[in-house]
Amino acid sequence: MTAPDTRRIMCAVLVALLPGVLLQCYWFGLGTLTNLGLAVGFGIAAEFLLLRCRARPVLPAIADGTVVVTCSLIAIALPPGTAWPILLIASVTALGLGKHAYGGTGYNLFNPAMVGYAVVLVSFPAALGWPPATGLEIDAATGPTLLESFKYRSAQTVAEVWQAEAGFGRFGGFGVEWVNLGYLVGGLLLLAWRIIDWRVPVAMLIGMAVIAMLGYDGGSSASLGSPVMHWFSGATMLTAFFIATDPVTCPSSGRGRLLFGALIGTVIMMIRSWGGYPDGVAFAVLLGNAVAPLIDRYIGIVDTQRRLPPDSVG
Amino acid sequence: MLDLGLIFVAAVLVNNFVLTQFLGLCPFVGVTGRLDNALAMGAATAFVLTLSAAVTHLLEHLVLVPLDLEYLRVLTFIVIIASLVQLTQVTVRAISPLLHQVLGIYLPLITTNCAVLGVALLSLGQGFDFVDTLVYAFGASIGFTLVMVVFAAMREQLVEAQLPVAFRGAPIVLLSAGLLSLAFMGFRGIGS
């Protein structure tokens, strides 16, 4: 892929993020904008230093926009108004360990943004709770999100917990449902512009829906929650259309991408339903990235660029 | 039934022996340079691991505990595992020379795989009965093989990357292992 091509794609991705980001600002305050400014600033500074260390030309690499997209995804995924050291650690980890250690964009095994996000998530879990959406009457600085209330509900049916807890909206998390809708619209734009492959998001959303349906059992106290609730809460739509679709870290064949998407959807549901983290998109994407080379090996590689060398000594 | 399922899932994913308990790291780093080698090593280890967990469980409850000889546990377990590996090697050579050729050099290596001894000792610590132990050991084997195969495919893809000089060789392998372990941290809490 040539540089102007990459820049065009990255600009399109940033434009497609806009509806979701604006809705996120509307529901959760302007903290998302400070996140964006800080993370992108740290990211460009880190990229500059890393490129200098590697003795690579600095300007073209920064101008192609991949750094801005990586850091924007981190900034959006983290709760609004995250402390700057956390944003710094996330951005530097993403670019340093996720990207440049592997030789830069195109060679990275893992999605850099998710490497940075997962590192700060396991390091500072307490500092990364989401604030309640505006209009929610909760006193605490960080109210339980829909996924948290849902996971820790005690013996309530789905309908009961929906009424009792303030974190629930019309069809997903209060406020979060509209943010997810915003990213869905952006994702559909990317599909319309033929920038992302439909297979990954579709397979991921269907994978989530299948698991949710299997565990739904009419909404009893032990059920998993409806597919629509899971689609429109947490970071589902952002992951499906903007994160999992990264062409470098997903399998190259069509069938491989279907499998990859379904795997990510399944792991997200496993973590949401039975795991210790309220939402597990970063881990699910990293696991998908890790399995992608194996999927390529067994399902076949369409893209000849990724064909394997004959022998490598163990 | 549900309990057995939980034991299995926990052993495969949540408490994966390689990535969350850091046992069996030698083959994980040493034999994952190529996918076919990793698969053969994983399969051979899986077989010996399950068998040795079963035998050591019987030994513990039929011999060591009744005779008050628990202090010989580690010593006897190592002997049992080493003999099982030898037995497997002889049997495989007699029954299927082809399989012996594939597994050949990996079988003796299993003797020193700490995951094999680890599973035998850890399953005792959890108070498992015989069936629990079998499921636990089988889950551990599947988890080990899965991680070996996934990591080998990752490393084969890394071969063509233009890595910075400082990260070539061992550093990138260890960094990738760390990131894979980070991904597995997402399973934390499942089944508890």
Coordinates of C-alpha atoms in Angstrom, one line a residue:
Chain A
M1 CA 0.0 0.0 0.0
T2 CA 1.5 3.4 -0.9
A3 CA 1.6 6.3 1.4
P4 CA -1.1 8.5 -0.1
D5 CA -3.4 5.5 -0.1
T6 CA -2.8 4.9 3.6
R7 CA -3.4 8.6 4.3
R8 CA -6.7 8.5 2.4
I9 CA -7.9 5.5 4.3
M10 CA -6.9 6.9 7.7
C11 CA -8.7 10.2 6.9
A12 CA -11.8 8.2 6.0
V13 CA -11.6 6.3 9.3
L14 CA -11.2 9.5 11.3
V15 CA -14.3 11.0 9.5
A16 CA -16.2 7.8 10.1
L17 CA -15.4 8.0 13.8
L18 CA -17.0 11.5 14.1
P19 CA -20.6 10.6 14.7
G20 CA -19.7 8.2 17.5
V21 CA -17.2 10.7 19.0
L22 CA -19.7 13.5 18.9
L23 CA -22.4 11.4 20.6
Q24 CA -19.8 10.3 23.2
C25 CA -19.1 14.0 24.0
Y26 CA -22.8 14.7 24.2
W27 CA -23.5 11.8 26.7
F28 CA -20.3 11.7 28.6
G29 CA -18.9 15.3 28.5
L30 CA -15.9 16.8 26.8
G31 CA -13.4 14.4 28.5
T32 CA -13.3 12.4 25.3
L33 CA -11.8 15.5 23.5
T34 CA -9.1 16.0 26.1
N35 CA -8.3 12.2 25.8
L36 CA -8.0 12.6 22.1
G37 CA -5.8 15.7 22.2
L38 CA -3.5 14.2 24.8
A39 CA -3.3 10.7 23.3
V40 CA -2.6 11.9 19.8
G41 CA -0.1 14.5 21.1
F42 CA 1.8 11.8 23.1
G43 CA 1.5 9.4 20.2
I44 CA 3.0 11.8 17.7
A45 CA 5.9 12.7 20.1
A46 CA 6.5 9.0 20.8
E47 CA 6.4 8.1 17.1
F48 CA 8.9 10.9 16.4
L49 CA 11.3 9.6 19.0
L50 CA 10.9 5.9 17.9
L51 CA 11.5 6.7 14.3
R52 CA 14.6 8.7 15.2
C53 CA 15.8 5.8 17.2
R54 CA 15.3 3.4 14.3
A55 CA 16.9 5.9 11.9
R56 CA 13.8 6.0 9.7
P57 CA 12.4 9.0 7.9
V58 CA 10.1 10.8 10.3
L59 CA 7.8 12.9 8.3
P60 CA 6.2 10.5 5.8
A61 CA 5.5 8.0 8.6
I62 CA 3.7 10.6 10.8
A63 CA 1.9 12.1 7.9
D64 CA 0.2 8.9 6.8
G65 CA -2.1 9.2 9.7
T66 CA -1.8 5.7 11.2
V67 CA -0.5 7.1 14.5
V68 CA -3.5 9.5 14.8
V69 CA -5.9 6.6 14.2
T70 CA -4.2 4.3 16.7
C71 CA -4.1 6.9 19.4
S72 CA -7.6 8.1 18.7
L73 CA -8.9 4.5 19.2
I74 CA -7.1 4.4 22.5
A75 CA -8.5 7.8 23.5
I76 CA -12.1 6.8 22.6
A77 CA -11.9 3.4 24.3
L78 CA -10.6 4.8 27.6
P79 CA -13.2 6.6 29.8
P80 CA -13.5 10.4 29.2
G81 CA -11.1 12.5 31.2
T82 CA -8.6 9.7 31.8
A83 CA -5.5 10.9 33.8
W84 CA -2.7 11.9 31.4
P85 CA -0.1 9.4 32.7
I86 CA -2.4 6.6 31.7
L87 CA -2.9 8.0 28.3
L88 CA 0.9 8.4 28.0
I89 CA 1.6 4.8 29.0
A90 CA -1.1 3.5 26.7
S91 CA 0.1 5.5 23.7
V92 CA 3.8 4.8 24.2
T93 CA 3.1 1.1 24.8
A94 CA 0.9 0.8 21.7
L95 CA 3.5 2.4 19.4
G96 CA 6.6 1.1 21.0
L97 CA 5.8 -2.5 21.9
G98 CA 2.7 -3.0 19.7
K99 CA 4.1 -1.5 16.5
H100 CA 7.8 -0.5 16.2
A101 CA 9.2 -3.6 18.1
Y102 CA 7.6 -5.6 15.3
G103 CA 9.1 -3.4 12.5
G104 CA 6.3 -0.9 12.1
T105 CA 2.9 -0.9 10.5
G106 CA 2.3 -3.9 8.3
Y107 CA 4.3 -6.3 10.4
N108 CA 2.7 -6.0 13.8
L109 CA 1.0 -9.2 15.0
F110 CA -1.3 -7.4 17.4
N111 CA -3.5 -4.4 17.0
P112 CA -1.3 -1.6 18.5
A113 CA -4.2 0.3 20.0
M114 CA -5.5 -2.8 21.8
V115 CA -2.0 -3.6 23.1
G116 CA -1.9 -0.1 24.7
Y117 CA -5.4 -0.3 26.0
A118 CA -5.1 -3.8 27.5
V119 CA -1.8 -2.9 29.2
V120 CA -3.4 0.1 31.1
L121 CA -6.6 -1.9 31.7
V122 CA -4.7 -4.7 33.6
S123 CA -2.4 -2.1 35.3
F124 CA -5.0 0.4 36.5
P125 CA -8.4 -1.3 36.5
A126 CA -9.7 0.9 39.3
A127 CA -8.9 4.2 37.5
L128 CA -10.7 3.1 34.3
G129 CA -14.4 3.0 35.4
W130 CA -16.8 4.9 33.2
P131 CA -18.6 8.0 34.6
P132 CA -22.4 7.9 34.4
A133 CA -23.9 9.5 31.3
T134 CA -25.3 13.0 31.6
G135 CA -29.0 12.8 32.7
L136 CA -28.4 9.8 34.9
E137 CA -29.1 10.5 38.6
I138 CA -26.2 8.7 40.3
D139 CA -24.2 10.4 43.0
A140 CA -21.0 8.4 42.6
A141 CA -18.3 9.7 40.2
T142 CA -18.4 6.3 38.5
G143 CA -21.8 4.6 38.3
P144 CA -22.1 1.0 37.3
T145 CA -22.4 0.6 33.6
L146 CA -25.1 -1.6 32.1
L147 CA -22.6 -4.4 31.7
E148 CA -21.5 -4.2 35.3
S149 CA -25.0 -4.0 36.8
F150 CA -26.1 -6.8 34.5
K151 CA -23.2 -9.1 35.5
Y152 CA -23.5 -8.6 39.3
R153 CA -27.4 -8.6 39.5
S154 CA -28.5 -10.9 42.2
A155 CA -31.3 -13.2 41.2
Q156 CA -33.2 -10.6 39.2
T157 CA -34.7 -11.4 35.8
V158 CA -33.7 -9.3 32.8
A159 CA -36.8 -7.2 32.9
E160 CA -36.4 -6.5 36.7
V161 CA -32.8 -5.4 36.5
W162 CA -33.7 -3.3 33.5
Q163 CA -36.2 -1.4 35.5
A164 CA -34.3 -1.2 38.8
E165 CA -30.9 -0.1 37.5
A166 CA -30.3 3.4 36.2
G167 CA -27.6 2.3 33.8
F168 CA -30.1 0.8 31.3
G169 CA -31.5 2.8 28.4
R170 CA -34.1 2.0 25.8
F171 CA -32.4 -0.9 24.2
G172 CA -28.8 -0.9 25.5
G173 CA -26.7 1.0 28.1
F174 CA -28.1 4.4 29.0
G175 CA -26.3 6.9 26.7
V176 CA -23.9 4.1 25.5
E177 CA -26.7 2.8 23.2
W178 CA -26.6 6.1 21.2
V179 CA -22.8 6.1 21.1
N180 CA -22.8 2.6 19.8
L181 CA -25.4 3.7 17.2
G182 CA -23.0 6.5 16.2
Y183 CA -20.1 4.0 15.6
L184 CA -22.5 1.7 13.7
V185 CA -23.3 4.6 11.4
G186 CA -19.6 5.3 11.0
G187 CA -18.9 1.7 10.3
L188 CA -21.6 1.6 7.6
L189 CA -19.9 4.6 6.0
L190 CA -16.6 2.7 6.0
L191 CA -18.4 -0.3 4.4
A192 CA -20.0 2.0 1.8
W193 CA -16.6 3.5 1.0
R194 CA -15.2 0.0 0.7
I195 CA -12.5 0.6 3.2
I196 CA -13.3 -2.3 5.5
D197 CA -14.3 -5.9 4.8
W198 CA -17.9 -6.7 5.8
R199 CA -17.0 -10.1 7.0
V200 CA -15.3 -9.3 10.3
P201 CA -18.0 -7.0 11.8
V202 CA -20.9 -9.2 10.5
A203 CA -19.3 -12.4 11.8
M204 CA -18.5 -10.7 15.1
L205 CA -22.0 -9.4 15.7
I206 CA -23.6 -12.7 14.6
G207 CA -21.2 -14.6 16.9
M208 CA -22.2 -12.4 19.8
A209 CA -25.9 -12.8 19.0
V210 CA -25.7 -16.6 18.7
I211 CA -24.1 -16.9 22.2
A212 CA -26.5 -14.4 23.6
M213 CA -29.5 -16.3 22.1
L214 CA -28.1 -19.7 23.4
G215 CA -28.0 -18.2 26.9
Y216 CA -31.2 -16.0 26.8
D217 CA -33.8 -18.5 28.0
G218 CA -36.6 -15.9 28.0
G219 CA -34.8 -13.4 30.3
S220 CA -34.5 -15.3 33.6
S221 CA -32.2 -14.4 36.4
A222 CA -29.4 -16.6 35.0
S223 CA -29.7 -15.5 31.3
L224 CA -27.1 -13.7 29.3
G225 CA -29.2 -10.7 28.1
S226 CA -30.5 -10.2 24.6
P227 CA -28.4 -9.8 21.5
V228 CA -29.6 -6.2 21.0
M229 CA -28.6 -5.3 24.6
H230 CA -25.1 -6.7 24.0
W231 CA -24.8 -5.0 20.6
F232 CA -25.6 -1.6 22.0
S233 CA -23.6 -1.6 25.2
G234 CA -19.9 -1.5 26.0
A235 CA -17.6 -1.0 23.1
T236 CA -19.3 -3.4 20.7
M237 CA -19.8 -1.3 17.6
L238 CA -16.4 0.5 17.9
T239 CA -14.7 -2.9 18.1
A240 CA -16.7 -4.5 15.3
F241 CA -16.1 -1.8 12.7
F242 CA -13.0 0.1 13.7
I243 CA -10.7 -2.2 15.7
A244 CA -11.2 -5.8 14.6
T245 CA -11.2 -4.8 11.0
D246 CA -7.5 -3.7 10.9
P247 CA -6.3 -5.5 7.7
V248 CA -2.8 -6.1 9.1
T249 CA -3.8 -8.1 12.2
C250 CA -6.8 -10.1 10.8
P251 CA -6.6 -13.2 8.5
S252 CA -6.2 -12.5 4.8
S253 CA -8.8 -15.0 3.4
G254 CA -12.5 -14.3 3.4
R255 CA -13.4 -17.5 5.2
G256 CA -10.6 -16.8 7.7
R257 CA -12.1 -13.4 8.4
L258 CA -15.5 -14.9 9.1
L259 CA -14.0 -17.3 11.6
F260 CA -11.9 -14.5 13.1
G261 CA -14.9 -12.3 13.6
A262 CA -17.0 -15.1 15.1
L263 CA -14.1 -16.0 17.5
I264 CA -13.8 -12.4 18.7
G265 CA -17.6 -12.2 19.2
T266 CA -17.6 -15.4 21.2
V267 CA -14.7 -14.3 23.5
I268 CA -16.4 -11.0 24.1
M269 CA -19.5 -12.8 25.3
M270 CA -17.5 -15.2 27.4
I271 CA -15.7 -12.4 29.2
R272 CA -18.9 -10.3 29.6
S273 CA -20.9 -13.3 30.9
W274 CA -18.5 -15.2 33.1
G275 CA -15.2 -13.3 33.3
G276 CA -13.8 -10.8 35.7
Y277 CA -13.8 -7.8 33.4
P278 CA -17.0 -6.0 32.6
D279 CA -16.2 -5.7 28.9
G280 CA -13.5 -7.7 27.2
V281 CA -13.1 -6.3 23.7
A282 CA -9.4 -5.6 24.0
F283 CA -8.6 -9.1 25.2
A284 CA -10.9 -10.6 22.6
V285 CA -9.2 -8.6 19.8
L286 CA -5.7 -9.6 21.0
L287 CA -6.7 -13.2 21.1
G288 CA -8.1 -13.0 17.6
N289 CA -4.9 -11.3 16.4
A290 CA -2.9 -14.1 18.0
V291 CA -4.9 -16.8 16.3
A292 CA -5.0 -15.0 12.9
P293 CA -1.6 -16.5 11.7
L294 CA -2.9 -20.0 12.5
I295 CA -6.2 -19.3 10.7
D296 CA -4.1 -18.2 7.7
R297 CA -2.1 -21.4 7.8
Y298 CA -5.1 -23.7 7.8
I299 CA -7.6 -21.8 5.8
G300 CA -5.3 -20.6 3.2
I301 CA -3.7 -17.3 2.3
V302 CA -5.1 -15.2 -0.5
D303 CA -2.7 -12.4 -0.1
T304 CA 0.7 -13.7 -1.4
Q305 CA 2.5 -11.0 0.6
R306 CA 2.0 -13.1 3.7
R307 CA 3.2 -16.4 2.3
L308 CA 5.7 -18.2 4.6
P309 CA 9.3 -18.7 3.9
P310 CA 10.3 -22.4 3.3
D311 CA 12.2 -23.2 6.4
S312 CA 12.9 -21.5 9.7
V313 CA 15.0 -23.1 12.3
G314 CA 13.4 -23.6 15.7
Chain B
M1 CA -21.1 -32.6 34.7
L2 CA -21.0 -28.8 35.0
D3 CA -18.1 -29.0 37.4
L4 CA -16.1 -31.2 35.0
G5 CA -16.8 -28.7 32.3
L6 CA -15.6 -25.9 34.5
I7 CA -12.4 -27.8 35.4
F8 CA -11.8 -28.4 31.8
V9 CA -12.3 -24.7 30.6
A10 CA -10.3 -23.5 33.6
A11 CA -7.4 -25.7 32.7
V12 CA -7.5 -24.9 29.0
L13 CA -8.0 -21.1 29.1
V14 CA -8.3 -19.5 32.5
N15 CA -5.3 -21.1 34.2
N16 CA -3.5 -22.1 31.1
F17 CA -0.4 -23.8 32.2
V18 CA 2.0 -21.9 29.9
L19 CA 0.5 -18.4 29.8
T20 CA -0.9 -17.9 33.3
Q21 CA 1.1 -20.4 35.4
F22 CA 4.3 -20.1 33.4
L23 CA 5.0 -23.9 33.4
G24 CA 6.4 -25.7 30.4
L25 CA 8.1 -22.6 29.1
C26 CA 11.1 -24.5 27.7
P27 CA 9.2 -26.2 24.9
F28 CA 7.0 -23.1 24.5
V29 CA 10.0 -21.1 23.6
G30 CA 12.2 -23.8 22.3
V31 CA 10.0 -25.9 20.0
T32 CA 7.7 -23.3 18.5
G33 CA 10.0 -22.2 15.7
R34 CA 7.9 -24.3 13.2
L35 CA 4.3 -25.2 13.3
D36 CA 4.6 -28.9 12.5
N37 CA 7.2 -29.4 15.3
A38 CA 5.0 -27.5 17.7
L39 CA 2.0 -29.7 16.9
A40 CA 4.0 -32.9 17.3
M41 CA 5.5 -31.7 20.6
G42 CA 2.1 -30.7 21.8
A43 CA 0.5 -34.0 20.9
A44 CA 3.3 -36.0 22.5
T45 CA 3.2 -33.9 25.7
A46 CA -0.6 -34.1 25.9
F47 CA -0.5 -37.9 25.8
V48 CA 2.2 -38.3 28.4
L49 CA 0.8 -35.5 30.6
T50 CA -2.7 -37.1 30.8
L51 CA -1.3 -40.6 31.4
S52 CA 1.2 -39.5 34.1
A53 CA -1.4 -37.5 35.9
A54 CA -3.6 -40.6 36.1
V55 CA -0.8 -42.9 37.2
T56 CA 0.6 -40.5 39.8
H57 CA -2.9 -39.9 41.2
L58 CA -3.2 -43.7 41.7
L59 CA 0.2 -43.9 43.2
E60 CA -0.5 -41.1 45.6
H61 CA -3.8 -42.5 46.9
L62 CA -3.0 -46.3 46.8
V63 CA 0.7 -46.3 47.9
L64 CA 2.1 -43.1 49.3
V65 CA -0.8 -42.0 51.5
P66 CA -1.5 -45.5 53.0
L67 CA 2.2 -46.0 53.7
D68 CA 2.8 -42.5 55.0
L69 CA 5.4 -41.8 52.4
E70 CA 4.1 -38.5 51.1
Y71 CA 7.6 -37.0 51.5
L72 CA 8.7 -39.2 48.6
R73 CA 6.1 -37.6 46.3
V74 CA 8.3 -35.4 44.1
L75 CA 10.9 -38.1 43.7
T76 CA 8.5 -40.9 42.9
F77 CA 6.5 -38.7 40.5
I78 CA 9.7 -37.8 38.5
V79 CA 10.6 -41.5 38.3
I80 CA 7.0 -42.4 37.1
I81 CA 7.0 -39.6 34.5
A82 CA 10.5 -40.7 33.2
S83 CA 9.4 -44.3 32.9
L84 CA 6.1 -43.4 31.2
V85 CA 8.0 -41.4 28.7
Q86 CA 10.3 -44.4 28.0
L87 CA 7.4 -46.8 27.9
T88 CA 5.6 -44.5 25.4
Q89 CA 8.7 -44.3 23.3
V90 CA 9.1 -48.0 23.1
T91 CA 5.4 -48.6 22.4
V92 CA 5.2 -46.0 19.7
R93 CA 8.3 -47.4 18.0
A94 CA 6.9 -50.9 18.0
I95 CA 3.4 -49.9 16.9
S96 CA 4.0 -47.0 14.5
P97 CA 7.5 -46.3 13.2
L98 CA 6.0 -43.4 11.3
L99 CA 4.7 -41.7 14.4
H100 CA 7.9 -42.5 16.2
Q101 CA 9.8 -40.7 13.5
V102 CA 7.5 -37.6 13.9
L103 CA 7.6 -37.6 17.7
G104 CA 11.2 -39.0 17.9
I105 CA 13.3 -36.4 19.5
Y106 CA 10.5 -34.8 21.4
L107 CA 9.5 -37.7 23.7
P108 CA 12.7 -37.6 25.8
L109 CA 12.3 -33.8 26.2
I110 CA 9.0 -34.3 27.9
T111 CA 10.7 -35.9 30.9
T112 CA 12.0 -32.5 31.8
N113 CA 8.9 -30.6 31.0
C114 CA 7.8 -29.0 34.3
A115 CA 4.2 -28.8 33.2
V116 CA 4.0 -32.6 33.4
L117 CA 5.1 -32.7 37.0
G118 CA 3.2 -29.5 37.7
V119 CA -0.1 -30.9 36.6
A120 CA 0.5 -34.0 38.7
L121 CA 1.3 -32.0 41.8
L122 CA -1.3 -29.2 41.4
S123 CA -4.2 -31.7 40.8
L124 CA -3.3 -33.3 44.2
G125 CA -3.4 -29.9 45.8
Q126 CA -6.9 -29.2 44.6
G127 CA -8.3 -32.4 46.2
F128 CA -9.5 -33.8 42.8
D129 CA -10.8 -37.4 42.6
F130 CA -9.7 -39.7 39.8
V131 CA -12.1 -38.5 37.1
D132 CA -11.5 -34.8 38.0
T133 CA -7.8 -35.4 37.7
L134 CA -8.2 -36.9 34.2
V135 CA -10.3 -34.0 33.0
Y136 CA -7.9 -31.5 34.5
A137 CA -4.9 -33.1 33.0
F138 CA -6.6 -33.5 29.6
G139 CA -7.6 -29.8 29.8
A140 CA -4.0 -28.8 30.6
S141 CA -2.8 -30.9 27.7
I142 CA -5.2 -29.3 25.3
G143 CA -4.3 -25.8 26.6
F144 CA -0.6 -26.6 26.2
T145 CA -1.0 -27.9 22.6
L146 CA -3.3 -25.0 21.7
V147 CA -0.8 -22.4 22.9
M148 CA 2.1 -24.2 21.3
V149 CA 0.4 -24.2 17.9
V150 CA -0.9 -20.6 18.1
F151 CA 2.5 -19.3 19.1
A152 CA 4.3 -21.3 16.4
A153 CA 2.1 -19.8 13.7
M154 CA 2.8 -16.4 15.1
R155 CA 6.5 -17.0 15.0
E156 CA 6.4 -18.3 11.5
Q157 CA 4.8 -15.1 10.4
L158 CA 7.3 -13.0 12.3
V159 CA 10.2 -14.5 10.3
E160 CA 9.4 -12.2 7.4
A161 CA 8.9 -9.0 9.5
Q162 CA 11.7 -6.4 9.2
L163 CA 12.4 -6.3 12.9
P164 CA 14.6 -3.6 14.5
V165 CA 18.0 -5.2 15.2
A166 CA 17.5 -4.9 19.0
F167 CA 14.3 -7.1 18.8
R168 CA 15.5 -9.9 16.5
G169 CA 15.7 -13.4 17.9
A170 CA 14.8 -14.0 21.6
P171 CA 13.5 -10.5 22.5
I172 CA 10.6 -10.5 20.0
V173 CA 9.7 -14.1 21.0
L174 CA 9.5 -13.1 24.6
L175 CA 7.6 -9.9 23.9
S176 CA 5.1 -11.9 21.8
A177 CA 4.8 -14.5 24.5
G178 CA 4.1 -11.6 27.0
L179 CA 1.4 -10.1 24.7
L180 CA -0.2 -13.5 24.2
S181 CA -0.2 -13.9 28.0
L182 CA -1.8 -10.4 28.3
A183 CA -4.6 -11.5 25.9
F184 CA -5.2 -14.6 28.1
M185 CA -5.6 -12.4 31.1
G186 CA -9.0 -11.5 29.8
F187 CA -10.2 -15.0 30.8
R188 CA -9.4 -14.2 34.5
G189 CA -12.3 -14.8 36.7
I190 CA -14.2 -17.2 34.5
G191 CA -15.5 -20.1 36.5
S192 CA -14.8 -18.6 39.9

